[in-house]
């Protein structure tokens, strides 16, 4: 066994150093563990973290009085002992060994002078039972010797302590007197104890008498032989005395033997009795074991019964229907003041239904009759409440809308446009938002009729608001009607030049969208949240259309209904798509019919100014691009239908204008620039002014159709009189370019048609000029063409010998064609000027004509120099000077 810390001399010296009082004498010092324990109902000792301490029992003598102390020392940061607490042993009232500690090494010391008796005393835990007994025995002995009394001992038998002290005598404290006369208990080793006992057998006086007696006895050790003989005689005498004593003690031995026999008989009897007692004890032990087994079963049964009662109490508590909730669910009012109680009842009912369903309820309870009956009762409560709540909400929605419809101040009136305000309506509906959420959790099927009732009621209100607003909007908008005939050939050319301003028409349409599109989106979003659709938010980030809710700033536009937001990550895509389809179907019921009032505004605007379809198309496209593809489906379809209707109306205008263009080909012979050419430029300028946002494509498609019909009609008209076709074409293509020059620089589509007209103009100019040149100098250039044709098959030096191409034929041709060439050139200029209606084109055409003539004549001169090198003709320079002088 490990050495006890009570025998640790280094520990005792460390304690002496820590006390620093030479008058105090340490009796015992021992290491302990200090804790603060709490004994709970579980009959187990729960401790805090143990702290190492040293308990030192010391005494201090002053005169005839001795004071005993119990010191508590703790270890400092450096591992050095330092005083922590000091107790006077005279105040020790109780020593209690904690029976709840299985080891039995934990005890407490109760002092009657502590200020706060409500604080539990510290627990001292020893390393083993021997250390505990050694310390407690030392404390008790010190109390008895110093105080003359013993403290109250609890949890350990004093007799047991005495037996332990007897068995462990070497380490039991012994009393010895110190110089000051006070009793001191010290633990001494076994060898020291033996020495002390031996010394105490003979007193000092007896020891001195024995030494004097031995001093008077002469041994005679100096005579060895005599001393040896003496010893032999004494030995023989002693042996003879022993034999004689043995012989004399025979009767005594007989008595001893008789005693041993009687003792043997007693032992045998005792052995028989012990055997009997052993059997009885064995039977008693078996009975005790049987009793303990039955007792353990009874204890276990008691514990199980107690647990069963607790579980049944919990189950009964779960199955109990509170009277206040039952009253709310079966017959309570749905007024706003009672909604909190209704919601609490719904929450309780929902939790109760979930609580008796797996896995919340143990499967062992599921088939119990009480559980089945309670489940049927809860289902009946649920159906009753859902039916009552659904009937109330359907009538509530209808009465709420009927009240608003009956009040004319909610709608636009003559001379006053009224912005729809649903803040009060939504506020009243939000009162029942949580109720709808609980109705959904109780019975999903009940939401379908409620949604239809809400949509049916609110649809009447929205259609009435839109109709009154659209009517007053058209009535309050002042705009003169522009003619729809722009390109009619019989209309005066300046009729549309000063068209009136119709911007108020598109502004009215924009106001209609600005007011109602955000309203419809907000109504869709509110409806989705209010009616518990599990879909993402319907309002796109950043607001409506162009980034904000322009013109519709509802102070209470927050659709937070106080219900849980939908987490898109937790909902499966299939479920979301089903919910979204159901939502769009409900939104169709909610908003259906309102599109007719938008169509009426579009048709009204078209009748006033068809070109306003361009700006309305741009406005609609801007709103449409601001809508999410999967949100507010009806609003997106409404905008798409509006855009399609505007496009159809504009296409109708374009088709009518194209028919106006095509009517020109059925008129009498056309001369000069057609009327629709400059009118198209005016129309294009006006259309460009109306372009907004994404309406460029619409306008470009109209340009393509207009110009295609214009050019096709122009070609058909030109074919009716081939003689003047080229002159007619070049004048109209030139007019097209001149009228669209500025627009073509900024509009790519018109620039493409501008270049197409420019190419057609150049081709018409070339054909017309060639015709005029050949008309005046036909023989000259026909002769040159014959030479060019023969050069492919006949050598150049043989051409002058061909029929009609001799030198004589060349001279005749030159004489007839170039004699009076100045008159021929003048005639060519007059012919060019004769049928030209656009005088501003004459200079450029004459320059082209002169250049073309010089190119042809230069080619002719080169052929003559090659084929007829000896013939002289007017040079190209002379001809150029002649043309320059004209």
Coordinates of N, CA and C in Angstrom, one line a residue, residues 741-886:
X741 N -33.0 62.6 -97.1 CA -31.5 62.7 -96.9 C -31.2 62.8 -95.4
X742 N -31.9 63.7 -94.7 CA -31.6 63.9 -93.3 C -32.0 62.7 -92.4
X743 N -33.1 62.0 -92.7 CA -33.5 60.9 -91.9 C -32.6 59.7 -92.2
X744 N -32.2 59.6 -93.5 CA -31.3 58.4 -93.8 C -30.0 58.5 -93.0
X745 N -29.6 59.6 -92.6 CA -28.3 59.7 -91.9 C -28.4 59.2 -90.5
X746 N -29.7 59.1 -89.9 CA -29.8 58.7 -88.5 C -30.6 57.4 -88.4
X747 N -31.3 57.0 -89.5 CA -32.2 55.8 -89.4 C -31.5 54.7 -90.3
X748 N -31.0 53.6 -89.8 CA -30.3 52.6 -90.6 C -31.2 52.0 -91.7
X749 N -32.5 51.8 -91.3 CA -33.4 51.2 -92.3 C -33.6 52.1 -93.5
X750 N -33.9 53.4 -93.2 CA -34.1 54.3 -94.3 C -32.8 54.5 -95.1
X751 N -31.6 54.4 -94.4 CA -30.4 54.5 -95.1 C -30.3 53.4 -96.2
X752 N -30.7 52.2 -95.8 CA -30.7 51.1 -96.8 C -31.5 51.4 -98.0
X753 N -32.7 51.9 -97.8 CA -33.6 52.2 -98.9 C -33.1 53.4 -99.7
X754 N -32.4 54.3 -99.0 CA -31.8 55.5 -99.6 C -30.8 55.0 -100.7
X755 N -29.9 54.1 -100.2 CA -28.9 53.6 -101.2 C -29.6 52.8 -102.3
X756 N -30.6 52.1 -102.0 CA -31.4 51.3 -103.1 C -31.9 52.3 -104.1
X757 N -32.5 53.4 -103.6 CA -33.0 54.4 -104.6 C -31.9 55.1 -105.3
X758 N -30.8 55.3 -104.7 CA -29.6 55.9 -105.4 C -29.1 55.0 -106.5
X759 N -29.1 53.7 -106.3 CA -28.7 52.8 -107.4 C -29.7 52.8 -108.5
X760 N -31.0 52.8 -108.2 CA -32.0 52.8 -109.2 C -32.0 54.1 -110.0
X761 N -31.7 55.2 -109.3 CA -31.6 56.5 -110.0 C -30.4 56.5 -111.0
X762 N -29.3 56.0 -110.6 CA -28.1 55.9 -111.5 C -28.4 55.1 -112.7
X763 N -29.1 54.0 -112.5 CA -29.4 53.1 -113.6 C -30.4 53.8 -114.6
X764 N -31.4 54.5 -114.0 CA -32.4 55.2 -114.9 C -31.7 56.4 -115.7
X765 N -30.7 57.1 -115.0 CA -30.0 58.1 -115.6 C -29.2 57.6 -116.8
X766 N -28.5 56.5 -116.6 CA -27.6 55.9 -117.6 C -28.5 55.5 -118.8
X767 N -29.6 54.9 -118.6 CA -30.5 54.4 -119.7 C -31.0 55.7 -120.5
X768 N -31.5 56.7 -119.8 CA -32.1 57.9 -120.4 C -31.0 58.6 -121.2
X769 N -29.8 58.8 -120.6 CA -28.8 59.6 -121.3 C -28.3 58.8 -122.6
X770 N -28.2 57.5 -122.4 CA -27.7 56.7 -123.6 C -28.8 56.8 -124.7
X771 N -30.0 56.8 -124.4 CA -31.1 56.9 -125.4 C -31.0 58.3 -126.1
X772 N -30.7 59.4 -125.4 CA -30.6 60.7 -126.0 C -29.4 60.8 -126.9
X773 N -28.3 60.2 -126.5 CA -27.0 60.3 -127.3 C -27.2 59.5 -128.6
X774 N -27.8 58.2 -128.5 CA -28.0 57.4 -129.7 C -29.0 58.1 -130.6
X775 N -29.9 58.8 -130.1 CA -30.9 59.4 -130.9 C -30.3 60.5 -131.8
X776 N -29.3 61.2 -131.4 CA -28.6 62.3 -132.2 C -27.4 61.7 -133.0
X777 N -26.7 60.7 -132.5 CA -25.4 60.2 -133.1 C -25.5 58.7 -133.3
X778 N -26.7 58.3 -133.8 CA -26.9 56.9 -134.0 C -25.9 56.2 -135.0
X779 N -25.7 56.9 -136.2 CA -24.8 56.3 -137.2 C -23.4 56.2 -136.7
X780 N -23.0 57.3 -136.0 CA -21.6 57.3 -135.5 C -21.3 56.1 -134.6
X781 N -22.1 56.0 -133.6 CA -21.8 54.9 -132.6 C -22.2 53.5 -133.1
X782 N -23.2 53.5 -134.1 CA -23.5 52.2 -134.6 C -22.4 51.7 -135.5
X783 N -21.7 52.6 -136.2 CA -20.5 52.2 -137.0 C -19.4 51.7 -136.1
X784 N -19.2 52.3 -134.9 CA -18.2 51.9 -133.9 C -18.6 50.5 -133.4
X785 N -19.9 50.3 -133.2 CA -20.3 49.0 -132.6 C -20.0 47.8 -133.6
X786 N -20.2 48.1 -135.0 CA -20.0 47.1 -136.0 C -18.5 46.7 -136.0
X787 N -17.6 47.7 -135.8 CA -16.2 47.5 -135.8 C -15.9 46.6 -134.6
X788 N -16.4 46.9 -133.5 CA -16.1 46.1 -132.2 C -16.6 44.7 -132.4
X789 N -17.7 44.5 -133.0 CA -18.2 43.1 -133.2 C -17.3 42.3 -134.1
X790 N -16.8 42.9 -135.2 CA -16.0 42.2 -136.2 C -14.6 41.9 -135.6
X791 N -14.2 42.7 -134.7 CA -12.8 42.5 -134.1 C -12.7 41.2 -133.4
X792 N -13.8 40.5 -133.1 CA -13.7 39.2 -132.4 C -13.5 38.1 -133.4
X793 N -13.8 38.4 -134.7 CA -13.7 37.3 -135.7 C -12.8 37.6 -136.9
X794 N -12.5 38.9 -137.1 CA -11.7 39.4 -138.3 C -10.5 40.2 -137.8
X795 N -9.4 40.0 -138.4 CA -8.2 40.8 -138.1 C -8.4 42.3 -138.3
X796 N -7.7 43.1 -137.6 CA -7.9 44.5 -137.6 C -7.6 45.1 -139.0
X797 N -6.5 44.6 -139.7 CA -6.2 45.2 -141.0 C -7.1 44.7 -142.1
X798 N -8.0 43.7 -141.8 CA -8.9 43.3 -142.9 C -10.3 44.0 -142.7
X799 N -10.5 44.6 -141.6 CA -11.8 45.3 -141.4 C -12.1 46.4 -142.5
X800 N -11.1 47.2 -142.9 CA -11.5 48.2 -143.9 C -11.9 47.6 -145.2
X801 N -11.7 46.4 -145.4 CA -12.1 45.7 -146.7 C -13.5 45.0 -146.5
X802 N -14.1 45.1 -145.4 CA -15.4 44.5 -145.2 C -16.5 45.4 -145.8
X803 N -17.6 44.8 -146.1 CA -18.7 45.5 -146.8 C -19.3 46.5 -145.8
X804 N -19.4 47.8 -146.2 CA -20.0 48.8 -145.4 C -19.0 49.4 -144.4
X805 N -17.8 48.9 -144.3 CA -16.8 49.5 -143.3 C -15.6 50.0 -144.1
X806 N -15.7 50.3 -145.3 CA -14.5 50.8 -146.0 C -14.2 52.2 -145.6
X807 N -13.1 52.7 -146.1 CA -12.7 54.1 -145.7 C -13.7 55.1 -146.3
X808 N -14.2 54.7 -147.5 CA -15.2 55.6 -148.1 C -16.5 55.7 -147.2
X809 N -16.9 54.5 -146.7 CA -18.1 54.4 -145.8 C -17.8 55.2 -144.5
X810 N -16.6 55.2 -144.0 CA -16.2 56.0 -142.8 C -16.4 57.5 -143.1
X811 N -15.9 57.9 -144.3 CA -15.9 59.4 -144.6 C -17.4 59.8 -144.7
X812 N -18.2 59.0 -145.4 CA -19.6 59.4 -145.5 C -20.3 59.5 -144.2
X813 N -20.0 58.5 -143.3 CA -20.6 58.5 -142.0 C -20.2 59.7 -141.2
X814 N -18.9 60.1 -141.2 CA -18.4 61.2 -140.5 C -19.0 62.5 -141.0
X815 N -19.2 62.6 -142.3 CA -19.7 63.8 -142.9 C -21.2 64.0 -142.5
X816 N -21.9 62.9 -142.4 CA -23.3 63.0 -142.1 C -23.5 63.2 -140.6
X817 N -22.6 62.7 -139.7 CA -22.8 62.7 -138.3 C -22.2 63.9 -137.6
X818 N -21.0 64.4 -138.1 CA -20.3 65.4 -137.4 C -20.3 66.8 -138.1
X819 N -20.9 66.8 -139.3 CA -21.1 68.1 -139.8 C -22.3 68.8 -139.0
X820 N -22.0 69.9 -138.5 CA -23.0 70.6 -137.7 C -23.2 69.9 -136.3
X821 N -22.0 69.5 -135.8 CA -22.1 68.8 -134.5 C -22.6 69.6 -133.4
X822 N -22.3 71.0 -133.4 CA -22.8 71.9 -132.4 C -24.3 71.9 -132.3
X823 N -24.9 71.8 -133.5 CA -26.4 71.8 -133.6 C -26.9 70.5 -133.0
X824 N -26.2 69.4 -133.3 CA -26.6 68.1 -132.8 C -26.5 68.1 -131.2
X825 N -25.5 68.7 -130.7 CA -25.3 68.7 -129.2 C -26.4 69.6 -128.6
X826 N -26.7 70.7 -129.3 CA -27.8 71.6 -128.7 C -29.1 70.9 -128.8
X827 N -29.3 70.1 -129.8 CA -30.6 69.4 -129.9 C -30.7 68.3 -128.8
X828 N -29.5 67.7 -128.5 CA -29.5 66.7 -127.4 C -29.8 67.4 -126.1
X829 N -29.3 68.6 -125.8 CA -29.6 69.3 -124.6 C -31.1 69.6 -124.5
X830 N -31.7 70.1 -125.6 CA -33.1 70.4 -125.6 C -34.0 69.2 -125.4
X831 N -33.5 68.1 -126.0 CA -34.3 66.8 -125.7 C -34.2 66.4 -124.3
X832 N -33.1 66.6 -123.7 CA -32.9 66.3 -122.3 C -33.8 67.2 -121.4
X833 N -33.9 68.4 -121.8 CA -34.7 69.4 -121.0 C -36.2 69.3 -121.3
X834 N -36.6 68.7 -122.4 CA -38.0 68.8 -122.9 C -39.0 68.2 -121.8
X835 N -38.8 67.0 -121.4 CA -39.8 66.3 -120.6 C -39.4 66.2 -119.1
X836 N -38.4 67.0 -118.7 CA -37.9 67.0 -117.3 C -38.7 68.0 -116.5
X837 N -39.4 67.6 -115.5 CA -40.3 68.5 -114.7 C -39.5 69.0 -113.5
X838 N -38.4 68.4 -113.1 CA -37.6 68.9 -112.0 C -36.4 69.6 -112.6
X839 N -36.5 70.9 -112.7 CA -35.4 71.7 -113.3 C -34.1 71.6 -112.5
X840 N -34.2 71.3 -111.2 CA -33.0 71.3 -110.4 C -32.1 70.0 -110.8
X841 N -32.7 69.1 -111.5 CA -31.9 67.9 -111.9 C -31.2 68.1 -113.2
X842 N -31.5 69.2 -114.0 CA -31.0 69.4 -115.3 C -29.5 69.5 -115.3
X843 N -28.9 70.4 -114.5 CA -27.4 70.5 -114.5 C -26.7 69.2 -114.3
X844 N -27.1 68.5 -113.3 CA -26.4 67.2 -113.1 C -26.6 66.3 -114.2
X845 N -27.8 66.2 -114.8 CA -28.1 65.3 -115.9 C -27.2 65.7 -117.1
X846 N -27.1 67.0 -117.4 CA -26.4 67.5 -118.6 C -24.9 67.2 -118.4
X847 N -24.4 67.3 -117.2 CA -23.0 66.9 -117.0 C -22.8 65.4 -117.2
X848 N -23.7 64.6 -116.7 CA -23.6 63.2 -117.0 C -23.7 62.9 -118.5
X849 N -24.5 63.6 -119.2 CA -24.7 63.4 -120.6 C -23.4 63.7 -121.4
X850 N -22.8 64.9 -121.1 CA -21.5 65.3 -121.7 C -20.4 64.2 -121.4
X851 N -20.3 63.8 -120.2 CA -19.3 62.8 -119.8 C -19.5 61.5 -120.6
X852 N -20.8 61.1 -120.7 CA -21.1 59.9 -121.4 C -20.7 60.0 -122.9
X853 N -21.1 61.1 -123.5 CA -20.8 61.3 -124.9 C -19.3 61.3 -125.1
X854 N -18.5 62.0 -124.3 CA -17.1 62.1 -124.5 C -16.4 60.7 -124.3
X855 N -17.0 59.9 -123.4 CA -16.4 58.5 -123.2 C -16.7 57.7 -124.5
X856 N -17.9 57.8 -125.0 CA -18.2 57.0 -126.2 C -17.4 57.5 -127.4
X857 N -17.2 58.9 -127.5 CA -16.5 59.4 -128.7 C -15.0 59.1 -128.5
X858 N -14.5 59.1 -127.4 CA -13.1 58.7 -127.2 C -12.9 57.2 -127.6
X859 N -13.8 56.4 -127.2 CA -13.7 55.0 -127.6 C -13.7 54.9 -129.2
X860 N -14.6 55.7 -129.8 CA -14.7 55.7 -131.3 C -13.4 56.1 -131.9
X861 N -12.8 57.2 -131.3 CA -11.5 57.7 -131.9 C -10.4 56.7 -131.8
X862 N -10.4 55.9 -130.7 CA -9.3 54.9 -130.6 C -9.5 53.8 -131.6
X863 N -10.8 53.4 -131.9 CA -11.0 52.4 -132.9 C -10.6 52.9 -134.3
X864 N -10.9 54.1 -134.6 CA -10.5 54.7 -135.9 C -9.0 54.8 -136.1
X865 N -8.3 55.2 -135.0 CA -6.9 55.3 -135.1 C -6.2 53.9 -135.2
X866 N -6.9 52.9 -134.8 CA -6.4 51.5 -134.9 C -6.7 50.9 -136.2
X867 N -7.9 51.1 -136.7 CA -8.4 50.4 -137.9 C -8.1 51.3 -139.2
X868 N -8.2 52.6 -139.0 CA -8.0 53.5 -140.2 C -7.0 54.5 -139.7
X869 N -5.7 54.1 -139.6 CA -4.7 55.0 -139.2 C -4.5 56.3 -140.1
X870 N -4.8 56.2 -141.3 CA -4.6 57.3 -142.2 C -5.7 58.3 -142.3
X871 N -6.8 58.0 -141.7 CA -8.0 58.9 -141.7 C -7.9 59.9 -140.5
X872 N -8.3 61.1 -140.9 CA -8.4 62.2 -139.8 C -9.8 62.4 -139.4
X873 N -10.0 62.5 -138.1 CA -11.3 62.8 -137.5 C -11.1 63.9 -136.4
X874 N -12.1 64.7 -136.0 CA -12.0 65.6 -134.9 C -11.5 64.9 -133.7
X875 N -10.5 65.6 -133.0 CA -9.9 64.9 -131.8 C -10.8 65.0 -130.6
X876 N -10.5 64.2 -129.6 CA -11.3 64.2 -128.4 C -11.2 65.6 -127.7
X877 N -10.0 66.2 -127.8 CA -9.8 67.5 -127.1 C -10.7 68.6 -127.8
X878 N -10.8 68.5 -129.1 CA -11.6 69.5 -129.8 C -13.1 69.3 -129.4
X879 N -13.5 68.0 -129.3 CA -14.9 67.7 -129.0 C -15.2 68.2 -127.5
X880 N -14.2 68.0 -126.6 CA -14.3 68.4 -125.3 C -14.5 69.9 -125.1
X881 N -13.7 70.6 -125.9 CA -13.8 72.1 -125.9 C -15.1 72.6 -126.4
X882 N -15.6 71.9 -127.4 CA -16.9 72.2 -128.0 C -18.0 72.0 -127.0
X883 N -17.9 70.9 -126.2 CA -19.0 70.7 -125.2 C -18.9 71.7 -124.1
X884 N -17.6 72.1 -123.8 CA -17.5 73.0 -122.7 C -18.0 74.4 -123.0
X885 N -18.0 74.7 -124.3 CA -18.4 76.0 -124.8 C -20.0 76.1 -124.9
X886 N -20.6 75.0 -124.8 CA -22.1 74.9 -125.1 C -22.8 75.5 -123.8

